[in-house]
Short mmCIF file of C-alpha atoms in Angstrom, two decimals:
data_model
loop_
_atom_site.label_atom_id
_atom_site.label_comp_id
_atom_site.label_asym_id
_atom_site.label_seq_id
_atom_site.Cartn_x
_atom_site.Cartn_y
_atom_site.Cartn_z
CA UNK A 1 12.60 -7.68 12.75
CA UNK A 2 9.13 -8.45 14.17
CA UNK A 3 8.44 -10.88 17.01
CA UNK A 4 8.00 -14.51 16.12
CA UNK A 5 5.24 -16.77 17.16
CA UNK A 6 7.27 -20.01 16.79
CA UNK A 7 7.24 -20.95 20.48
CA UNK A 8 3.41 -21.48 20.40
CA UNK A 9 1.62 -24.72 19.78
CA UNK A 10 -0.55 -22.97 17.17
CA UNK A 11 -1.23 -19.49 15.86
CA UNK A 12 -4.66 -17.96 16.16
CA UNK A 13 -5.99 -16.39 12.98
CA UNK A 14 -9.14 -14.38 12.60
CA UNK A 15 -10.86 -13.76 9.25
CA UNK A 16 -13.58 -11.11 9.62
CA UNK A 17 -15.79 -11.18 6.52
CA UNK A 18 -16.23 -14.52 4.81
CA UNK A 19 -17.45 -13.26 1.52
CA UNK A 20 -15.71 -13.60 -1.92
CA UNK A 21 -12.28 -12.38 -0.66
CA UNK A 22 -12.45 -13.64 2.83
CA UNK A 23 -13.17 -17.24 1.75
CA UNK A 24 -10.16 -17.04 -0.64
CA UNK A 25 -7.91 -16.07 2.32
CA UNK A 26 -9.35 -19.07 4.11
CA UNK A 27 -8.50 -21.39 1.27
CA UNK A 28 -4.99 -20.04 1.24
CA UNK A 29 -4.53 -20.83 4.92
CA UNK A 30 -4.93 -24.52 4.18
CA UNK A 31 -1.38 -24.46 2.71
CA UNK A 32 0.26 -22.77 5.67
CA UNK A 33 3.27 -24.61 7.22
CA UNK A 34 2.11 -23.39 10.70
CA UNK A 35 -0.49 -25.11 12.79
CA UNK A 36 -3.44 -22.70 12.92
CA UNK A 37 -6.47 -22.13 15.09
CA UNK A 38 -8.72 -20.29 12.64
CA UNK A 39 -11.85 -18.24 13.42
CA UNK A 40 -14.05 -17.07 10.52
CA UNK A 41 -16.63 -14.42 11.39
CA UNK A 42 -19.50 -13.16 9.25
CA UNK A 43 -23.09 -12.11 10.02
CA UNK A 44 -24.26 -13.96 6.85
CA UNK A 45 -24.92 -17.66 7.34
CA UNK A 46 -24.72 -18.02 3.56
CA UNK A 47 -21.19 -16.54 3.45
CA UNK A 48 -20.06 -18.80 6.26
CA UNK A 49 -21.45 -21.78 4.39
CA UNK A 50 -19.65 -20.88 1.15
CA UNK A 51 -16.44 -20.36 3.21
CA UNK A 52 -16.87 -23.91 4.63
CA UNK A 53 -17.25 -25.38 1.14
CA UNK A 54 -14.18 -23.55 -0.08
CA UNK A 55 -12.14 -24.80 2.95
CA UNK A 56 -13.20 -28.32 2.16
CA UNK A 57 -12.18 -27.92 -1.44
CA UNK A 58 -8.79 -26.73 -0.34
CA UNK A 59 -7.95 -29.46 2.14
CA UNK A 60 -10.58 -32.20 1.82
CA UNK A 61 -11.92 -32.07 5.37
CA UNK A 62 -15.34 -32.79 6.78
CA UNK A 63 -17.47 -30.82 9.24
CA UNK A 64 -17.46 -32.23 12.72
CA UNK A 65 -20.77 -32.40 14.68
CA UNK A 66 -19.78 -29.48 16.94
CA UNK A 67 -19.14 -27.19 13.97
CA UNK A 68 -15.28 -27.41 14.15
CA UNK A 69 -13.37 -28.55 11.10
CA UNK A 70 -10.06 -30.37 11.53
CA UNK A 71 -7.37 -30.58 8.86
CA UNK A 72 -5.48 -33.91 9.40
CA UNK A 73 -2.44 -32.67 7.41
CA UNK A 74 -1.62 -29.70 9.62
CA UNK A 75 -3.94 -30.20 12.56
CA UNK A 76 -5.57 -26.93 11.86
CA UNK A 77 -8.79 -26.12 13.64
CA UNK A 78 -11.51 -24.02 12.10
CA UNK A 79 -14.44 -22.33 13.84
CA UNK A 80 -17.24 -20.30 12.33
CA UNK A 81 -18.94 -17.56 14.34
CA UNK A 82 -21.60 -15.02 13.54
CA UNK A 83 -20.56 -12.59 16.31
CA UNK A 84 -17.28 -11.37 17.92
CA UNK A 85 -18.35 -12.46 21.37
CA UNK A 86 -17.02 -15.96 20.82
CA UNK A 87 -13.54 -14.99 19.81
CA UNK A 88 -10.50 -15.80 21.99
CA UNK A 89 -8.78 -12.90 23.80
CA UNK A 90 -5.47 -13.33 22.00
CA UNK A 91 -5.32 -13.08 18.17
CA UNK A 92 -2.00 -13.44 16.40
CA UNK A 93 -3.17 -12.22 12.98
CA UNK A 94 -6.62 -10.55 12.27
CA UNK A 95 -7.57 -10.35 8.57
CA UNK A 96 -10.38 -7.87 7.89
CA UNK A 97 -11.90 -8.69 4.53
CA UNK A 98 -15.20 -6.83 4.91
CA UNK A 99 -16.53 -4.05 2.64
CA UNK A 100 -15.05 -0.57 3.28
CA UNK A 101 -18.27 0.86 4.76
CA UNK A 102 -18.14 -1.40 7.85
CA UNK A 103 -14.35 -1.89 8.18
CA UNK A 104 -13.75 0.80 10.88
CA UNK A 105 -16.71 -0.57 12.87
CA UNK A 106 -15.42 -4.15 12.60
CA UNK A 107 -11.84 -3.21 13.62
CA UNK A 108 -13.40 -1.39 16.66
CA UNK A 109 -15.44 -4.48 17.55
CA UNK A 110 -12.37 -6.73 17.34
CA UNK A 111 -10.23 -4.46 19.44
CA UNK A 112 -12.95 -4.29 22.14
CA UNK A 113 -12.81 -8.12 22.47
CA UNK A 114 -9.30 -9.09 21.53
CA UNK A 115 -5.64 -8.28 21.66
CA UNK A 116 -4.38 -8.45 18.16
CA UNK A 117 -0.61 -8.74 17.43
CA UNK A 118 -0.81 -8.31 13.62
CA UNK A 119 -3.46 -6.92 11.22
CA UNK A 120 -4.01 -7.45 7.50
CA UNK A 121 -6.66 -4.98 6.22
CA UNK A 122 -8.29 -5.01 2.87
CA UNK A 123 -8.58 -2.01 0.66
CA UNK A 124 -10.34 0.44 0.17
CA UNK A 125 -9.53 1.02 3.83
CA UNK A 126 -12.41 3.29 4.62
CA UNK A 127 -14.90 5.67 3.01
CA UNK A 128 -13.97 8.85 4.93
CA UNK A 129 -10.92 10.59 6.30
CA UNK A 130 -12.29 10.32 9.84
CA UNK A 131 -12.73 6.50 9.40
CA UNK A 132 -9.14 6.27 8.14
CA UNK A 133 -7.94 8.00 11.24
CA UNK A 134 -10.15 5.75 13.40
CA UNK A 135 -8.58 2.58 11.92
CA UNK A 136 -5.06 3.97 12.34
CA UNK A 137 -5.67 4.81 15.99
CA UNK A 138 -7.51 1.55 16.80
CA UNK A 139 -4.55 -0.55 15.57
CA UNK A 140 -1.73 1.40 17.22
CA UNK A 141 -1.30 -1.01 20.13
CA UNK A 142 -0.57 -3.89 17.79
CA UNK A 143 3.00 -4.87 16.57
CA UNK A 144 2.30 -4.03 12.92
CA UNK A 145 -0.56 -3.50 10.46
CA UNK A 146 -0.43 -3.99 6.69
CA UNK A 147 -2.84 -3.28 3.86
CA UNK A 148 -3.48 -6.00 1.32
CA UNK A 149 -2.34 -4.29 -1.84
CA UNK A 150 -0.45 -7.30 -2.99
CA UNK A 151 1.31 -6.57 -6.29
CA UNK A 152 4.41 -6.00 -4.25
CA UNK A 153 4.39 -9.67 -3.29
CA UNK A 154 4.07 -10.94 -6.86
CA UNK A 155 7.18 -12.38 -8.50
CA UNK A 156 6.18 -10.90 -11.93
CA UNK A 157 5.76 -7.39 -10.61
CA UNK A 158 9.01 -7.70 -8.67
CA UNK A 159 10.74 -8.49 -11.99
CA UNK A 160 9.11 -5.49 -13.70
CA UNK A 161 10.13 -3.21 -10.84
CA UNK A 162 13.79 -4.29 -11.18
CA UNK A 163 13.79 -3.33 -14.87
CA UNK A 164 12.36 0.08 -14.08
CA UNK A 165 14.80 1.10 -11.33
CA UNK A 166 17.29 2.82 -13.61
CA UNK A 167 14.64 4.75 -15.51
CA UNK A 168 13.09 6.81 -12.66
CA UNK A 169 11.29 9.24 -12.71
CA UNK A 170 8.59 7.71 -14.86
CA UNK A 171 5.63 8.82 -16.93
CA UNK A 172 2.88 6.14 -16.60
CA UNK A 173 -0.52 5.76 -18.10
CA UNK A 174 -2.99 3.09 -17.04
CA UNK A 175 -6.12 2.99 -19.19
CA UNK A 176 -9.05 0.70 -20.12
CA UNK A 177 -12.77 0.36 -20.05
CA UNK A 178 -14.78 0.10 -16.84
CA UNK A 179 -11.99 -1.38 -14.77
CA UNK A 180 -13.25 0.08 -11.49
CA UNK A 181 -11.03 3.08 -10.90
CA UNK A 182 -12.59 4.09 -7.60
CA UNK A 183 -12.26 0.56 -6.20
CA UNK A 184 -8.94 -0.49 -7.84
CA UNK A 185 -7.11 2.79 -8.41
CA UNK A 186 -5.28 2.47 -5.11
CA UNK A 187 -3.53 -0.68 -6.46
CA UNK A 188 -1.85 1.33 -9.15
CA UNK A 189 -1.14 4.43 -7.01
CA UNK A 190 0.65 2.06 -4.61
CA UNK A 191 2.37 0.16 -7.42
CA UNK A 192 4.00 3.26 -8.75
CA UNK A 193 5.11 4.38 -5.28
CA UNK A 194 6.80 1.03 -4.86
CA UNK A 195 8.41 1.04 -8.32
CA UNK A 196 9.98 4.42 -7.74
CA UNK A 197 10.36 4.65 -3.89
CA UNK A 198 8.50 7.94 -4.11
CA UNK A 199 5.58 9.22 -2.07
CA UNK A 200 2.31 10.24 -3.59
CA UNK A 201 2.01 14.08 -3.28
CA UNK A 202 -1.32 14.88 -4.94
CA UNK A 203 -4.10 13.91 -7.32
CA UNK A 204 -5.93 16.00 -9.89
CA UNK A 205 -9.44 14.59 -10.30
CA UNK A 206 -10.87 17.50 -12.34
CA UNK A 207 -11.02 15.36 -15.53
CA UNK A 208 -13.36 12.75 -14.06
CA UNK A 209 -16.73 12.36 -15.77
CA UNK A 210 -19.53 14.21 -14.11
CA UNK A 211 -21.83 11.21 -13.75
CA UNK A 212 -20.93 8.54 -11.17
CA UNK A 213 -22.31 5.09 -11.86
CA UNK A 214 -23.63 2.26 -9.67
CA UNK A 215 -21.12 -0.45 -8.96
CA UNK A 216 -21.75 -4.13 -9.37
CA UNK A 217 -21.88 -4.21 -5.55
CA UNK A 218 -25.18 -2.82 -4.47
CA UNK A 219 -24.97 0.50 -2.60
CA UNK A 220 -21.58 1.41 -3.95
CA UNK A 221 -20.44 3.69 -6.79
CA UNK A 222 -17.87 3.86 -9.56
CA UNK A 223 -16.53 6.65 -11.71
CA UNK A 224 -15.07 6.96 -15.22
CA UNK A 225 -12.77 9.62 -16.67
CA UNK A 226 -9.18 10.53 -15.79
CA UNK A 227 -7.08 11.35 -12.72
CA UNK A 228 -3.43 12.50 -12.69
CA UNK A 229 -1.18 11.61 -9.71
CA UNK A 230 2.13 13.28 -9.02
CA UNK A 231 4.87 11.82 -6.85
CA UNK A 232 7.73 13.29 -4.80
CA UNK A 233 10.51 12.46 -7.25
CA UNK A 234 8.81 13.73 -10.39
CA UNK A 235 6.98 10.56 -11.45
CA UNK A 236 3.54 11.12 -12.99
CA UNK A 237 0.69 8.60 -13.17
CA UNK A 238 -2.42 9.05 -15.31
CA UNK A 239 -5.26 6.60 -14.68
CA UNK A 240 -8.19 6.56 -17.15
CA UNK A 241 -11.39 4.51 -17.18
CA UNK A 242 -13.69 4.77 -20.19
CA UNK A 243 -17.31 3.55 -20.79
CA UNK A 244 -16.12 1.64 -23.81
CA UNK A 245 -12.88 0.38 -25.30
CA UNK A 246 -10.21 -2.18 -24.66
CA UNK A 247 -9.12 -3.94 -21.51
CA UNK A 248 -6.76 -2.24 -19.01
CA UNK A 249 -3.14 -1.80 -19.97
CA UNK A 250 -0.21 0.14 -18.44
CA UNK A 251 2.29 2.12 -20.49
CA UNK A 252 5.53 3.13 -18.76
CA UNK A 253 7.96 5.71 -20.15
CA UNK A 254 11.34 6.09 -18.55
CA UNK A 255 14.67 7.73 -19.49
CA UNK A 256 15.94 4.71 -21.45
CA UNK A 257 12.97 2.52 -22.27
CA UNK A 258 9.20 2.24 -22.83
CA UNK A 259 7.20 -0.74 -21.36
CA UNK A 260 3.70 -1.92 -22.05
CA UNK A 261 2.17 -4.15 -19.38
CA UNK A 262 -0.91 -6.19 -20.00
CA UNK A 263 -1.98 -7.79 -16.67
CA UNK A 264 -4.88 -9.74 -18.20
CA UNK A 265 -2.47 -11.54 -20.57
CA UNK A 266 0.42 -11.68 -18.14
CA UNK A 267 2.94 -10.05 -20.44
CA UNK A 268 5.27 -6.98 -20.08
CA UNK A 269 7.09 -5.91 -23.27
CA UNK A 270 10.05 -3.51 -23.19
CA UNK A 271 11.25 -1.25 -26.07
CA UNK A 272 14.60 -3.02 -25.83
CA UNK A 273 12.91 -6.31 -26.89
CA UNK A 274 12.86 -7.90 -23.41
CA UNK A 275 9.62 -9.69 -22.64
CA UNK A 276 8.60 -10.65 -19.09
CA UNK A 277 5.84 -13.19 -18.71
CA UNK A 278 4.00 -13.68 -15.50
CA UNK A 279 0.69 -13.28 -13.80
CA UNK A 280 -1.28 -11.60 -11.15
CA UNK A 281 -1.45 -14.16 -8.40
CA UNK A 282 -4.71 -15.13 -6.74
CA UNK A 283 -5.37 -14.39 -3.02
CA UNK A 284 -5.76 -18.09 -2.31
CA UNK A 285 -2.24 -18.74 -3.58
CA UNK A 286 -0.59 -15.83 -1.76
CA UNK A 287 -2.13 -16.17 1.71
CA UNK A 288 0.04 -19.05 2.95
CA UNK A 289 3.35 -17.26 2.27
CA UNK A 290 2.02 -14.02 3.67
CA UNK A 291 0.88 -15.63 7.00
CA UNK A 292 3.82 -17.94 7.34
CA UNK A 293 6.27 -15.00 6.84
CA UNK A 294 4.52 -12.89 9.48
CA UNK A 295 4.43 -15.72 11.99
CA UNK A 296 8.18 -16.49 11.34
CA UNK A 297 9.05 -12.87 11.94
CA UNK A 298 10.11 -12.33 8.33
CA UNK A 299 9.50 -9.11 6.44
CA UNK A 300 6.01 -8.74 5.10
CA UNK A 301 6.10 -7.23 1.63
CA UNK A 302 2.70 -5.50 1.77
CA UNK A 303 2.57 -1.75 2.43
CA UNK A 304 2.37 -0.77 6.07
CA UNK A 305 -0.81 0.95 7.27
CA UNK A 306 1.00 4.20 8.13
CA UNK A 307 2.12 4.69 4.54
CA UNK A 308 -1.16 3.45 2.94
CA UNK A 309 -3.30 5.60 5.16
CA UNK A 310 -1.68 8.73 3.70
CA UNK A 311 -2.12 7.47 0.14
CA UNK A 312 -5.75 6.54 0.88
CA UNK A 313 -6.28 10.00 2.30
CA UNK A 314 -5.12 11.79 -0.83
CA UNK A 315 -7.08 9.49 -3.12
CA UNK A 316 -10.25 9.64 -1.05
CA UNK A 317 -10.14 13.45 -0.63
CA UNK A 318 -9.68 13.96 -4.41
CA UNK A 319 -12.65 11.61 -5.28
CA UNK A 320 -14.82 13.11 -2.56
CA UNK A 321 -14.25 16.67 -3.72
CA UNK A 322 -15.29 15.62 -7.25
CA UNK A 323 -18.33 13.75 -5.96
CA UNK A 324 -19.48 16.75 -4.06
CA UNK A 325 -18.82 19.17 -6.89
CA UNK A 326 -20.75 17.24 -9.56
CA UNK A 327 -23.64 16.29 -7.20
CA UNK A 328 -23.85 19.67 -5.35
CA UNK A 329 -23.37 17.88 -2.04
CA UNK A 330 -21.23 18.36 0.99
CA UNK A 331 -20.71 14.66 1.94
CA UNK A 332 -17.75 13.57 4.08
CA UNK A 333 -18.26 9.83 3.13
CA UNK A 334 -17.87 8.30 -0.29
CA UNK A 335 -19.60 5.07 -1.05
CA UNK A 336 -16.74 3.11 -2.65
CA UNK A 337 -15.32 -0.26 -1.70
#
């Protein structure tokens, strides 16, 4: 059991990166049961402004003259900063919601200024094996670090996992059109590891398409085609992204049953006639439980960094090898996020 922070007047939370995801974390903090002293850092004034607006939407507060927001319900305090120089020395939870290209640098900047007890890091963790190792080393002095691959936290996915436990090993296919395999593939690699309690052993990326495509996020790339992942207990996962076709669905074959999972519709149908309805929960709705559990010393359901780093390493190396092969390059960094 991790140490609790219950004896403090308030817990200090840092959100580094106030973009689309960081601002949703911030919204979620408005529902925490703990009293929080929140710092939101971003070099973009526009991102900080959007984060302020989303905070106000979440808890109907107004901006004070000195730039500090106060939530009358929980007496939370919120401070927006553009640099790390203005952060307090002690941080209870640091949430790093930046893009993958700058995440190692941001973690390094935070550790240079602050002592962090707990970390929550967004995926993709980093764009190179060296950067993965850097993050791992930089966070070693903290009590614990988790990676925000959150299906493990979701009630619906917990129900699905329970149904699959007697069917392991599994043969799984996840396929759909342009669903962002380079960016989102790690979610499903982790999901299968959690379903089966198996470790990812290797990935065959030889069936990926030869042409990488520019992502919606400028400066980043995506890929279509197929990868095959194998796990320590015999489970096999095929992930496929096509240029055209239907939305993403997961097909799971076990010893005794077959399941089809459609996350967009929130329905999982088993061959035995069982139907599980649910949804992929939003970050703004999950953050309060995540943070309250960590502060209370309860178990955090996200994967730990030590486990996720190894999964990221296998995934990143397989994609990077393919990138270099098809582009006749020798890069050690892959522009995905």
